[in-house]
Short mmCIF file of C-alpha atoms and ligand atoms in Angstrom, two decimals:
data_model
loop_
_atom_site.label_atom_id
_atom_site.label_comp_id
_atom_site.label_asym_id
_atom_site.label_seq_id
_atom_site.Cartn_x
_atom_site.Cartn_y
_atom_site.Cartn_z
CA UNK A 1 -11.01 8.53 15.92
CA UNK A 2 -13.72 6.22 17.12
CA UNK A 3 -12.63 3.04 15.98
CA UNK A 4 -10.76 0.37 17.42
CA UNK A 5 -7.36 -0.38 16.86
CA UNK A 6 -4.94 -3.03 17.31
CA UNK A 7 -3.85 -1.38 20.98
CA UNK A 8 -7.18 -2.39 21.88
CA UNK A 9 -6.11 -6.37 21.15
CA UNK A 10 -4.16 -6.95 23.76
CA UNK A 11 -4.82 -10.71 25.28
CA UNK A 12 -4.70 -12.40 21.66
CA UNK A 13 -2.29 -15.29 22.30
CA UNK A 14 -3.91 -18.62 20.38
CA UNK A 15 -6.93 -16.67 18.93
CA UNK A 16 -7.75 -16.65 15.27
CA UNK A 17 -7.57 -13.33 13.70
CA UNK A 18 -9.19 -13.07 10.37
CA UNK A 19 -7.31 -9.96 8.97
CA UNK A 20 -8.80 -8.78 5.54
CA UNK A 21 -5.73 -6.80 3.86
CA UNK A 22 -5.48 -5.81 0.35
CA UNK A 23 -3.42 -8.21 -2.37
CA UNK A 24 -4.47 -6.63 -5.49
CA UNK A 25 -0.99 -6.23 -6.75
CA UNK A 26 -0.18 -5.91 -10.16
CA UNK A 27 1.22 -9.31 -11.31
CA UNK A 28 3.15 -9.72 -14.60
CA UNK A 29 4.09 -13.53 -15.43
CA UNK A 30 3.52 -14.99 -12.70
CA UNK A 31 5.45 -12.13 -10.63
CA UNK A 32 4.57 -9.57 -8.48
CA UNK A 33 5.86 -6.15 -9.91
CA UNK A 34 4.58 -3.71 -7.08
CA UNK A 35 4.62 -5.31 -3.83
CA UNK A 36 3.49 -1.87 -2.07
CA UNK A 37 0.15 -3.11 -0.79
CA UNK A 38 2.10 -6.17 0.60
CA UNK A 39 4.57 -3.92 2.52
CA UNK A 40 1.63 -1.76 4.01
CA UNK A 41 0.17 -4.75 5.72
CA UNK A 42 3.01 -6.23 6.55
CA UNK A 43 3.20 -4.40 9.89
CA UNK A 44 -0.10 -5.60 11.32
CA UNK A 45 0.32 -9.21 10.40
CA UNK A 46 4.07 -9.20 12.20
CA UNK A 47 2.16 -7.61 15.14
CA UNK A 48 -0.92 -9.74 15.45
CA UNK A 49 1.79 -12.99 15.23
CA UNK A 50 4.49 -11.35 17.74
CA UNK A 51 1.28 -11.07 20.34
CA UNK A 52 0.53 -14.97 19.33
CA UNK A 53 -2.30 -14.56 17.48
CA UNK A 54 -3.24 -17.28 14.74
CA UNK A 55 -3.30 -14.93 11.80
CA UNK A 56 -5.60 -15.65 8.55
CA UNK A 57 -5.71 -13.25 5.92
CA UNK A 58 -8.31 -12.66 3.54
CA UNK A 59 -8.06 -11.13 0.40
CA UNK A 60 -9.45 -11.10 -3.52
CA UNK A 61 -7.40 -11.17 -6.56
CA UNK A 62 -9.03 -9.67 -9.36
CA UNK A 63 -12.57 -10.06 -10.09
CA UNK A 64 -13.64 -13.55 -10.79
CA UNK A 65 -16.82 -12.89 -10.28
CA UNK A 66 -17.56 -16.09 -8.18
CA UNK A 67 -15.77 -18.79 -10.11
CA UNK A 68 -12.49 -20.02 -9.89
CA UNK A 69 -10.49 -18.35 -12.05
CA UNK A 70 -7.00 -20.21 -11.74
CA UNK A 71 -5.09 -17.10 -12.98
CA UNK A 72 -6.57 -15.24 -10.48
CA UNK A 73 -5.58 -18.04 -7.18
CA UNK A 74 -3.64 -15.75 -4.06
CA UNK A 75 -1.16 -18.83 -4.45
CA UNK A 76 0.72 -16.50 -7.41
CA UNK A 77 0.96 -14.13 -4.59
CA UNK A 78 2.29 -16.54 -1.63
CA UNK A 79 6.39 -15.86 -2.59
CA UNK A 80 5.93 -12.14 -2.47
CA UNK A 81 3.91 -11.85 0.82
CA UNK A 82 6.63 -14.50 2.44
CA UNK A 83 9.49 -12.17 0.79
CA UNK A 84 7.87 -9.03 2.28
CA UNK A 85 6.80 -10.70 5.97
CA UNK A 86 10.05 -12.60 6.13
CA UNK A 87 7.70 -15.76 7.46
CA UNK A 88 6.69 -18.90 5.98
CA UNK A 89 2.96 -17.85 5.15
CA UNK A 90 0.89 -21.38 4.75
CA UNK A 91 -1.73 -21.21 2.31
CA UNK A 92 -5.60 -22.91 2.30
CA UNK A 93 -7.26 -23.70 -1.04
CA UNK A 94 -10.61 -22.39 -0.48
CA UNK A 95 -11.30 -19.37 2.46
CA UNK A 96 -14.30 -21.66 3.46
CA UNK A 97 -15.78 -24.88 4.28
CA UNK A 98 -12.85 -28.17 5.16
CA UNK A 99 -9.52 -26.50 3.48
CA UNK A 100 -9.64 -23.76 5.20
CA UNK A 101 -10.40 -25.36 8.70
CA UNK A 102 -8.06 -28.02 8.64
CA UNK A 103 -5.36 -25.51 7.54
CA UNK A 104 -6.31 -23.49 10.67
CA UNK A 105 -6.19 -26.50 13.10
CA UNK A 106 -3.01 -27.22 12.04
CA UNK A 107 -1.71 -23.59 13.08
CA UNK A 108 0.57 -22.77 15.65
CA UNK A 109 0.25 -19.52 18.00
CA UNK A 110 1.80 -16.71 15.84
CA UNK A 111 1.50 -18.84 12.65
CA UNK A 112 0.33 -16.84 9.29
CA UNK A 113 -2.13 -18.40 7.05
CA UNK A 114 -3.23 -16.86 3.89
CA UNK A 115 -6.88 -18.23 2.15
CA UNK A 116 -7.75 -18.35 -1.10
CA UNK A 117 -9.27 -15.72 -2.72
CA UNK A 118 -12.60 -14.83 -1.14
CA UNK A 119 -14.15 -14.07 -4.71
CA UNK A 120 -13.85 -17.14 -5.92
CA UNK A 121 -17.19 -17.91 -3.83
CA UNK A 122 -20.35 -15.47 -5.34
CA UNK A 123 -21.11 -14.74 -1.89
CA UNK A 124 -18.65 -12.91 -1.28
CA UNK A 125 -19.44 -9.43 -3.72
CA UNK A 126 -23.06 -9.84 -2.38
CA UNK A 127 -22.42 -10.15 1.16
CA UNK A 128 -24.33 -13.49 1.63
CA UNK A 129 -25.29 -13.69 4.83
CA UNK A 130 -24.10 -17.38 4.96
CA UNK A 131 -21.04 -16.90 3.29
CA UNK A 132 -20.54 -14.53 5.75
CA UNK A 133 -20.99 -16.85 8.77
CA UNK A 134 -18.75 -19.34 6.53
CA UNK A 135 -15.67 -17.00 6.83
CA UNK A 136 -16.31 -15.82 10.42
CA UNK A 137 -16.57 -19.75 11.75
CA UNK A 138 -12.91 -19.45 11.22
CA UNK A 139 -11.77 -16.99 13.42
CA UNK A 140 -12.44 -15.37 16.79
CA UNK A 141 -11.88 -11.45 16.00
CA UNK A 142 -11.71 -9.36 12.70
CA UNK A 143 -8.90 -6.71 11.53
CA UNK A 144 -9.60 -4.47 8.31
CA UNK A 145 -6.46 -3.47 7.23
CA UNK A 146 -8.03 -3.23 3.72
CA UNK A 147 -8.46 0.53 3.00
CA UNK A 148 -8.29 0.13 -0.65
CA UNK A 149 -11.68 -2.37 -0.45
CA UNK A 150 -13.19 -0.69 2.44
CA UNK A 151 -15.61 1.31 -0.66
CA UNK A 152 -17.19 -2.29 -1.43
CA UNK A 153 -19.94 -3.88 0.86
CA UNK A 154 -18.25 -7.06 0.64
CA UNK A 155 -18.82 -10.17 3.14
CA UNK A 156 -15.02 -10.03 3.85
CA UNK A 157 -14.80 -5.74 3.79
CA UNK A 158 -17.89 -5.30 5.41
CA UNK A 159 -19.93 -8.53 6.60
CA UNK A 160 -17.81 -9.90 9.34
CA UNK A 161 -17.77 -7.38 11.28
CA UNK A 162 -21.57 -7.69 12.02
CA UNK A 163 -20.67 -11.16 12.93
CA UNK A 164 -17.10 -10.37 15.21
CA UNK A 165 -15.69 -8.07 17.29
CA UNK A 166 -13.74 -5.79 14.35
CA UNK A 167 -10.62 -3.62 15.06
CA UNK A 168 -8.75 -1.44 12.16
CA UNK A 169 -5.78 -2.59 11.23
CA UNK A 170 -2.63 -0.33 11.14
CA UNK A 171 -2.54 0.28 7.82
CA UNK A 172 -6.30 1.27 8.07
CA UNK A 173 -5.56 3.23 10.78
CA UNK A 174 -2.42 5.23 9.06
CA UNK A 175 -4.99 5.89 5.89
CA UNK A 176 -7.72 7.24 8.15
CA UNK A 177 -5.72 9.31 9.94
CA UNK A 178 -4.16 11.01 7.37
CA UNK A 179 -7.39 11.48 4.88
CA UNK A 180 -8.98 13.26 8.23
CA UNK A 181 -6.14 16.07 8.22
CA UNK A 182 -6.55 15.68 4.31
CA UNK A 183 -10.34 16.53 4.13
CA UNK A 184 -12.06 15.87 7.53
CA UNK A 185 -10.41 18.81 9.52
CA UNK A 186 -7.77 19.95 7.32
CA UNK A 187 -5.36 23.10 8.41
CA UNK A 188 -6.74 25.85 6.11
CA UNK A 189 -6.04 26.73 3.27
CA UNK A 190 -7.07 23.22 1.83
CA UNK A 191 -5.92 23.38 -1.99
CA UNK A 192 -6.71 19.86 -3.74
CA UNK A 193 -4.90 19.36 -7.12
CA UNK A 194 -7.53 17.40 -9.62
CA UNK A 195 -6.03 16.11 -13.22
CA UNK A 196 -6.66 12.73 -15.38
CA UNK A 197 -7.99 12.62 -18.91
CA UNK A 198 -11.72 12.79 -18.23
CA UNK A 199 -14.34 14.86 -16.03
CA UNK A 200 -17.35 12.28 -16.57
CA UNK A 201 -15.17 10.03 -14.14
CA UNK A 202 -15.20 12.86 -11.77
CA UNK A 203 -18.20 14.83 -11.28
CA UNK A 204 -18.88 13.60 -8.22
CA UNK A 205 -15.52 14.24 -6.67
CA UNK A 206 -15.46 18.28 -8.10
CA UNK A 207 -18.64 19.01 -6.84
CA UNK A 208 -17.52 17.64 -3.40
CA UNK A 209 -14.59 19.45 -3.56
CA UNK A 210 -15.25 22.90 -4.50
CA UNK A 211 -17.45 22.71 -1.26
CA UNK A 212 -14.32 21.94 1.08
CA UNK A 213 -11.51 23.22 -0.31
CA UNK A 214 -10.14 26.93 -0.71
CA UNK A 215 -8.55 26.19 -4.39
CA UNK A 216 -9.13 23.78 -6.83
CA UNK A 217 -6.72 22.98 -9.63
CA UNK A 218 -7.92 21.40 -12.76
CA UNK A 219 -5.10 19.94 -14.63
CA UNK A 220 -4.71 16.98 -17.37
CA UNK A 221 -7.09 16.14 -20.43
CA UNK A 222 -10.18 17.07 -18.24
CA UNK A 223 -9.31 20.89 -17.70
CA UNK A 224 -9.65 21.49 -21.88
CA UNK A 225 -13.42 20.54 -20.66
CA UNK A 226 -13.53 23.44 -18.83
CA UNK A 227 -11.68 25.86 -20.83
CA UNK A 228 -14.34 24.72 -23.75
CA UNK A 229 -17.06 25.48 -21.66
CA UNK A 230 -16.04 28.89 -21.09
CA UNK A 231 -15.54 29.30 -24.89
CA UNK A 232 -11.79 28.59 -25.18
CA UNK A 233 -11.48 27.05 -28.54
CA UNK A 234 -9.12 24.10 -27.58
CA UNK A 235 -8.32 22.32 -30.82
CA UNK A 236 -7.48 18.50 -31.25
CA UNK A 237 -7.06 18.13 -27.27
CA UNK A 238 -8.81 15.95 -25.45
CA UNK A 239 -12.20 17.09 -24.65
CA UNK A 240 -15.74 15.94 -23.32
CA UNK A 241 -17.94 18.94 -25.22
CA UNK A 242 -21.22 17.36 -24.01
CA UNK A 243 -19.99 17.72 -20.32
CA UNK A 244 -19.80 21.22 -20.76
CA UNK A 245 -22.82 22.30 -18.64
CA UNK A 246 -21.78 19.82 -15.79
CA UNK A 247 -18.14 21.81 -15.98
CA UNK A 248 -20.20 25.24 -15.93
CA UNK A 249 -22.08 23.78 -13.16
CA UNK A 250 -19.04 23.17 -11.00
CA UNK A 251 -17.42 26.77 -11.60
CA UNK A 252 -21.03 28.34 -10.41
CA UNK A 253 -21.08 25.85 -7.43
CA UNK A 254 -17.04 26.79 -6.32
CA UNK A 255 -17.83 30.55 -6.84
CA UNK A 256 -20.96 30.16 -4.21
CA UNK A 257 -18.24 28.63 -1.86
CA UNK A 258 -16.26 30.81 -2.61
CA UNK A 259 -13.37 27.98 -3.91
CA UNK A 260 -11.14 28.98 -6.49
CA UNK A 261 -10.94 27.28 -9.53
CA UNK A 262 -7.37 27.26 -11.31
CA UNK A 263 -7.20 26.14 -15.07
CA UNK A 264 -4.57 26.12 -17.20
CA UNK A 265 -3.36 29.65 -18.75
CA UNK A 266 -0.60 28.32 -21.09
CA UNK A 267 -0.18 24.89 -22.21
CA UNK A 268 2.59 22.53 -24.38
CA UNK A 269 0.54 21.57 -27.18
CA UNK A 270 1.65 19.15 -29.74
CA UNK A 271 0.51 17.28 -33.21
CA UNK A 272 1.15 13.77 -32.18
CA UNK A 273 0.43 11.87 -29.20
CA UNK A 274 4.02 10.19 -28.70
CA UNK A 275 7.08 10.96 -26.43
CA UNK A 276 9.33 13.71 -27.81
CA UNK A 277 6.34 14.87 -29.92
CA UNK A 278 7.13 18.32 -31.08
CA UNK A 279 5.74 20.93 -29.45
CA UNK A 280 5.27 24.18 -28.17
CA UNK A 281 4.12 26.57 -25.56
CA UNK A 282 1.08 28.60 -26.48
CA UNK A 283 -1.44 30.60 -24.10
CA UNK A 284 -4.55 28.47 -23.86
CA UNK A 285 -6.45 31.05 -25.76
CA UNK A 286 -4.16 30.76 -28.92
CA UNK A 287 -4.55 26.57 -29.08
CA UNK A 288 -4.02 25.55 -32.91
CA UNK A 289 -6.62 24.14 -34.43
CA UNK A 290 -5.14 21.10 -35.04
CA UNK A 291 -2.60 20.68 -31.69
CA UNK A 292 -3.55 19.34 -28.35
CA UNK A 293 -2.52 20.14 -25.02
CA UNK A 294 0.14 17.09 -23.15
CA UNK A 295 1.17 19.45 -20.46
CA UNK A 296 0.29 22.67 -18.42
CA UNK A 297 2.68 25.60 -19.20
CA UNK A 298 5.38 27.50 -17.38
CA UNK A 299 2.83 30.44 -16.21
CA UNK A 300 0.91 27.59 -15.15
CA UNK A 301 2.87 25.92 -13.36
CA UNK A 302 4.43 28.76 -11.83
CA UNK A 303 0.26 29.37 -10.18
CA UNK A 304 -0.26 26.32 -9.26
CA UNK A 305 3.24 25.52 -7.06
CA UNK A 306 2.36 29.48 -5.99
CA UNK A 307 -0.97 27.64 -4.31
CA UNK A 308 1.15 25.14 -2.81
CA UNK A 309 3.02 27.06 -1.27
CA UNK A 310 0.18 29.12 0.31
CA UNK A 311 -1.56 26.17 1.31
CA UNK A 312 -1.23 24.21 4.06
CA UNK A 313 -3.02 21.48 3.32
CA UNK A 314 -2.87 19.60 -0.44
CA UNK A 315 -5.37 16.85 -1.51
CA UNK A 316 -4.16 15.21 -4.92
CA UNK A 317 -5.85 13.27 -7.40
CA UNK A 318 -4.66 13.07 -11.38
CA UNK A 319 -1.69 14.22 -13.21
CA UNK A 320 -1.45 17.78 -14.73
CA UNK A 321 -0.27 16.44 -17.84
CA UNK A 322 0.67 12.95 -20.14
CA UNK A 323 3.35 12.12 -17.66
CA UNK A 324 3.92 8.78 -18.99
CA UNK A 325 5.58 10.47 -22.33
CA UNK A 326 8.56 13.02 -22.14
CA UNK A 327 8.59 15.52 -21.82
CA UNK A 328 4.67 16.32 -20.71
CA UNK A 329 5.81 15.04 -17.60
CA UNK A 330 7.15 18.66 -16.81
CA UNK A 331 4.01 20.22 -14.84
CA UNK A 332 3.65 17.43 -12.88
CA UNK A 333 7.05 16.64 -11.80
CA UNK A 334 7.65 20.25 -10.87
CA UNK A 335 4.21 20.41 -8.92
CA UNK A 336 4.61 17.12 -7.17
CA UNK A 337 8.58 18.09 -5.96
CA UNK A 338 7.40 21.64 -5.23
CA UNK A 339 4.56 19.86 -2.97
CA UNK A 340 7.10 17.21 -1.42
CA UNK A 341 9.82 19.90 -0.49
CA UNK A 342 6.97 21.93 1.19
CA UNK A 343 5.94 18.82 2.93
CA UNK A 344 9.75 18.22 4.19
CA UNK A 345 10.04 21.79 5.58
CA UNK A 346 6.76 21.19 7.36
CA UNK A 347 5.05 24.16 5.75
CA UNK A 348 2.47 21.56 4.60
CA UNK A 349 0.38 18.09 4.74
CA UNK A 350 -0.24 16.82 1.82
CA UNK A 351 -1.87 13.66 0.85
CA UNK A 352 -2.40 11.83 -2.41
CA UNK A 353 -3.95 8.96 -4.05
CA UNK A 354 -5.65 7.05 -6.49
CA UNK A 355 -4.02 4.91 -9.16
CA UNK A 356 -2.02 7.24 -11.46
CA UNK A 357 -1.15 9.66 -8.95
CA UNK A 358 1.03 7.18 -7.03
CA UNK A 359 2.36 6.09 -10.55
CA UNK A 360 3.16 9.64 -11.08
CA UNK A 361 4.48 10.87 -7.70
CA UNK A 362 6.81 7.55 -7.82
CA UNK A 363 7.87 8.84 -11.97
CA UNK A 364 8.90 12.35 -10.16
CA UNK A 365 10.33 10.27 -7.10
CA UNK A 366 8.62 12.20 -4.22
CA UNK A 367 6.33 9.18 -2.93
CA UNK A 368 7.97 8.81 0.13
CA UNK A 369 8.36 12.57 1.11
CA UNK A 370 4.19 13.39 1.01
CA UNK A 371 2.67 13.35 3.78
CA UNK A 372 0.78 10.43 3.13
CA UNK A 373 0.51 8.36 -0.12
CA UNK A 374 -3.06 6.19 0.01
CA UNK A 375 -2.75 2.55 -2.46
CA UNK A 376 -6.67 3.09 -2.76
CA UNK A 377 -7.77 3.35 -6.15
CA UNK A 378 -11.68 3.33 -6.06
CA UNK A 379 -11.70 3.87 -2.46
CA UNK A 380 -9.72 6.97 -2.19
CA UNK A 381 -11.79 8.51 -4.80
CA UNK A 382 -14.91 7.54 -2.91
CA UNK A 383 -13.56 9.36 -0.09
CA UNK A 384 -12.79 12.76 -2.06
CA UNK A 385 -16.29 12.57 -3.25
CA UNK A 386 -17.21 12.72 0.31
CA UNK A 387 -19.03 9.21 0.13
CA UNK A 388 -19.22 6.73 2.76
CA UNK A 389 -17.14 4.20 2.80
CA UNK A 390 -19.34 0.79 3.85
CA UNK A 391 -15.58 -1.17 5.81
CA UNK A 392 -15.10 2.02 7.22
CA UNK A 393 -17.90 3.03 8.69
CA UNK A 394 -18.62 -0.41 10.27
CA UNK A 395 -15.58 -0.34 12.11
CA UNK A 396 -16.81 3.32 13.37
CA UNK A 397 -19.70 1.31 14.61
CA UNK A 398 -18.14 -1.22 17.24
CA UNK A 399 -18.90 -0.84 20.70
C1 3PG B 1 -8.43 -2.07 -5.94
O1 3PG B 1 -7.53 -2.66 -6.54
O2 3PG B 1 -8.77 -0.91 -6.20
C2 3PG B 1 -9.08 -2.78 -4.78
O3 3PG B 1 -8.39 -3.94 -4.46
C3 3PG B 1 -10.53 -3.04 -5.08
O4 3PG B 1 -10.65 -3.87 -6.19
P1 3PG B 1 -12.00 -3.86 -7.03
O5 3PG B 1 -12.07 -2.53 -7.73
O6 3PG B 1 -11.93 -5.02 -7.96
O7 3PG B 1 -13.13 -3.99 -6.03
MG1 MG B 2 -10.56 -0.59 -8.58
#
């Protein structure tokens, strides 16, 4: 890897860190519900403090767009991050201008500090060069430990380090490491796993795909898209019929690579939309006209943990199936334990991301037993479409 890391911040004692991590949590009343992001930075902040630095983390919250949005203030987010670091975390008002460097004159060596969120200002999203030089007058050296933002050219992501010497974080470092043996130099065969409702919101990422990997399985709504474009008649299910030259597309690029593509041959197709629907397992080519496929089928999912298994490397974006309503959670529980216990005898790395996956691998209860599980949302998606990532490949840049 050709970044730096925090073993290259050695003499830190008294200097101000800006770290940009990730607090986009999911907040109901007031309340953190998923504190994940918060754990995954926790262990560079706890590091950069134990070595003495004067830690100040960036973050946003939402998109405000440039105003202040007082639903959207990083104060909501203060208890959690002090639950999770254990610390007294002080907080600044505004990640600029007086707040902000009176808070950080009143630190102590190995003091945390967390700013207010850094969208609140509009230079932030366009990476104002004097916004910029705002944020950096506060600190001496940069961390990214922001993965899940490193897809936006931000001032914070992006912008300071132009301005500072900028190291990767741990947390950066853990997801860059693992989406390298994921897609970068993966042990062969590479099988990625690609499901979700719609293909229009993943073009980009199949045609990348079918160019790296061995197999490709389509699962979820957007597979009836390419069953229809082959001329399966798939009834009520969800399906994008005017994407159905882009589908034939992508099965004409993955047979030049030579990439297999794996739909669905059976699927649970039922009337209603609703947990414990009635349904029924039918072979995709006898779909009722008026049912729609929740869920893969056994045969199906029978191929697809055969691929596992034969693969030694799994990427994995989307569900198979609805696997927030029983019981078209079936496929994708079975696939996702089948990957996890393949993972645990060492037979394979797998790695996984992007927002409903982690929903779903945490619903079949195998999060912890991948290989690696990435919090990016946009960003890990950016990454499987083989795009480059603007935070990342500054920090690739440092001398
Ligand atoms: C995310 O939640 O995916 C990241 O924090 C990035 O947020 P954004 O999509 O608002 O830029
Ligand atoms: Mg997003």
């Amino acid at each position: 890897m050709t970044f730096k890391t925090l073993d290259n911040l050695t003499d830190i004692a008294g200097k101000r860190v800006l770290v940009r991590v990730d607090l986009n949590v999911p907040v109901k009343d007031g309340k953190v519900t998923d504190a994940t992001r918060i754990e995954r930075v926790a262990p560079t902040i706890q590091e950069l403090s134990k070595k003495g630095a004067k830690v100040v983390l960036l973050a946003h919250f939402g998109r405000p767009k440039g105003e202040v949005v007082a639903d959207m203030s990083l104060q909501q987010i203060l208890p959690a991050v002090n639950d999770v670091l254990g610390a007294k975390v002080h907080f600044a008002a505004d990640c600029i201008g007086e707040p902000a460097a009176a808070a950080i004159a009143a630190m102590a060596n190995g003091d945390i500090l967390l700013l207010e969120n850094t969208r609140f200002h509009k230079g932030e999203e366009k990476n104002n060069p004097d916004f910029t030089a705002a944020l950096a007058a506060n600190g001496d050296i940069y961390v990214n430990d922001a993965f899940s933002a490193a897809h936006r050219a931000h001032s914070s992501t992006e912008g300071l380090a132009h301005l500072l010497p900028a190291y990767a974080g741990r947390t950066m470092q853990a997801e860059l490491e693992a989406l390298e043996k994921g897609l970068g130099n993966p042990a062969r065969p590479v099988v990625a796993i690609v499901g979700g409702a719609k293909v229009s919101t993943k073009i980009d990422l199949l045609m990348n795909l079918v160019k790296k990997v061995d197999a490709l399985v389509i699962g979820g709504g957007m597979a009836n898209t390419f069953l229809a474009a082959r001329g399966t008649d798939v009834g009520k299910s969800l399906c994008e019929h005017d994407l159905a030259d882009t589908a034939k597309q992508i099965m004409i690029e993955a047979a030049t690579a030579t990439c297999a593509i794996v739909l669905p041959e059976d699927g649970v197709v039922a009337r209603e939309f609703k947990a414990n629907a009635e349904n029924e397992v039918v072979d995709v080519n006898a779909i009722p006209a008026d049912a729609m496929m929740l869920d893969v089928g056994p045969k199906t999912i029978e191929a697809v943990n055969a691929w596992i298994s034969r693969a030694s490397t799994l990427v994995w974006n989307g569900p198979l199936g609805a696997f927030e309503i029983a019981p078209f959670d079936t496929a994708t529980v079975s696939a996702a334990k089948h990957a996890a216990a393949e993972t645990k005898a060492g037979k394979l790395v797998s790695v996984a991301g992007g927002g409903d996956t982690v929903a779903a691998l945490n619903h079949a209860g195998v999060a912890d037993d991948f290989t690696y599980v990435s919090t990016a949302g946009g960003a890990f998606l950016e990454w499987m479409e083989g795009k480059p990532l603007p935070g990342v490949d500054i920090l690739r840049q440092q001398k």
